[in-house]
């Protein structure tokens, strides 16, 4: 198959492109900067900014599957200007794709678009499956709009899949990469009261979920892409410290301090949601990494 990926140069997109190429698919990766060309005969970089319409949309329409991952990183201080970047890089990108699909009405196309468990807003410890209601903070509103725009493609194509990712854990990048230096220098500690839930997924499982969805032609709709066993921030902190053999000597990081440093983004660290992949489990999808210790062993050892 021909597969087009926005955000295919990123932490998730890169291993996904390689895995799809390994399965014999031809992969087109859209990028605003092709200074890192793909070192794989089945992967071609396409120049373009997904938030701006351009010739890249012609290549997209030649493909059987479109995977939409592009978006500016949320792991930064959220100033009002940066919030605009977070919105534009996702909503304009998705709108451009859907408008092009509408123009061509390519009914056999599969669109898989990213979303996040931030959709559900902040909760205590109740279990949230795909039917739970959205929240109303900044990330919830962004995820809701991101999904609504993508869902408009349903009028024109056979299948639309929305993947609500948990925090993706993998080697060499993502959230864990940002936490490690603190633990390395004995500065790791729980955030706030540590009771907030952290819904995570190993990058290996996430990549395989995409392949599962592409290969099973009957699938469409919404999926929580999280491991079956979310953990609290306290459990996560203890697990990392134990695997890295570092004592936890620092007091919990006070919420006010995080707020000062991170702005509104601090809320996503201090509050959380306990999300379960009900649909994947019901369909018999088998996770390689079900427990946080297993995932961290694989990533950190
Ligand atoms: N990683 C996680 O834990 C996690 C959790 C939930 C949801 N997600 C979502 O999953 C998607 C992929 O995540 P990731 O961790 O792979 O992200 P990433 O490593 O930051 O990569 C983001 C990709 O989006 C493109 N991009 C970055 N800024 C952009 C902008 N301002 N305008 C247009 N395109 C831009 C980049 O492509 P070029 O620079 O090559 O153009 C890059 O390939 C994101 O939308 C993210 O919100 C990730």
Coordinates of N, CA and C and ligand atoms in Angstrom, one line a residue, residues 7-12 31-32 49-50 69-72 85 89-90 115-116 146 165-168, ligand 1:
X7 N 3.8 14.4 10.2 CA 4.4 14.2 11.5 C 5.3 12.9 11.5
X8 N 5.6 12.4 10.3 CA 6.3 11.1 10.2 C 7.8 11.2 10.5
X9 N 8.3 12.4 10.8 CA 9.7 12.6 11.2 C 9.8 12.5 12.8
X10 N 8.7 12.5 13.5 CA 8.7 12.6 14.9 C 9.0 11.4 15.7
X11 N 8.9 11.5 17.0 CA 9.2 10.4 17.9 C 8.3 9.1 17.6
X12 N 7.1 9.4 17.3 CA 6.2 8.2 17.0 C 6.3 7.9 15.5
X31 N 7.4 16.6 5.5 CA 8.2 17.3 6.5 C 8.4 18.8 6.1
X32 N 8.5 19.7 7.1 CA 8.8 21.1 6.7 C 10.3 21.2 6.5
X49 N 4.6 22.1 4.5 CA 4.1 22.4 5.8 C 2.7 21.9 5.9
X50 N 2.4 21.0 6.7 CA 1.0 20.4 6.7 C -0.1 21.4 7.1
X69 N -0.3 12.8 12.1 CA 0.4 12.9 13.4 C 0.9 14.3 13.7
X70 N 0.9 15.1 12.7 CA 1.7 16.4 12.9 C 1.1 17.3 14.0
X71 N 2.0 17.9 14.7 CA 1.6 18.8 15.7 C 2.8 19.3 16.5
X72 N 2.8 20.6 16.8 CA 3.9 21.2 17.6 C 3.9 20.5 19.0
X85 N 0.1 28.1 18.3 CA 0.9 27.2 17.5 C 0.4 25.7 17.7
X89 N -1.1 24.0 14.3 CA -0.4 22.9 13.7 C -1.2 21.6 13.7
X90 N -2.3 21.5 14.4 CA -3.1 20.3 14.4 C -4.4 20.6 13.6
X115 N -5.1 11.7 18.3 CA -5.7 12.6 19.3 C -5.0 12.2 20.6
X116 N -5.5 12.6 21.7 CA -4.8 12.3 23.0 C -5.8 12.0 24.1
X146 N -9.8 18.8 17.2 CA -8.9 18.0 16.3 C -9.7 16.8 15.7
X165 N -4.0 8.8 22.0 CA -2.8 8.3 22.6 C -2.6 8.7 24.1
X166 N -2.1 7.7 24.9 CA -1.6 8.0 26.2 C -0.2 8.6 26.0
X167 N 0.5 8.9 27.1 CA 1.8 9.4 27.0 C 2.7 8.2 26.5
X168 N 3.4 8.5 25.4 CA 4.1 7.4 24.7 C 5.5 7.3 25.3
Ligands
LIG1 N1 4.4 11.6 22.3 C1 3.4 11.5 23.1 O1 3.5 11.1 24.3 C2 2.0 11.9 22.6 C3 0.9 11.7 23.4 C4 -0.4 12.1 23.0 C5 -0.5 12.6 21.7 N2 0.6 12.8 20.9 C6 0.4 13.4 19.6 O2 1.0 12.5 18.6 C7 1.5 13.3 17.6 C8 3.0 12.9 17.3 O3 3.7 12.9 18.5 P1 5.3 12.9 18.6 O4 5.6 12.6 20.0 O5 5.8 11.9 17.5 O6 5.7 14.3 18.2 P2 7.1 15.0 17.8 O7 8.2 14.0 18.0 O8 7.1 16.3 18.4 O9 6.8 15.2 16.2 C9 5.9 16.1 15.7 C10 5.8 16.0 14.2 O10 4.9 17.1 13.8 C11 5.6 18.0 12.9 N3 5.5 19.3 13.5 C12 6.1 19.8 14.6 N4 5.7 21.1 14.8 C13 4.9 21.4 13.8 C14 4.2 22.7 13.4 N5 4.4 23.8 14.1 N6 3.5 22.6 12.3 C15 3.4 21.5 11.5 N7 4.0 20.3 11.8 C16 4.7 20.3 12.9 C17 7.1 17.6 12.9 O11 7.4 17.4 11.5 P3 8.6 18.3 10.7 O12 9.3 19.0 11.8 O13 9.4 17.2 10.1 O14 7.8 19.1 9.8 C18 7.2 16.2 13.6 O15 7.3 15.2 12.7 C19 1.5 14.8 18.0 O16 0.4 15.4 17.4 C20 1.2 14.7 19.5 O17 0.4 15.7 20.0 C21 1.8 12.4 21.3

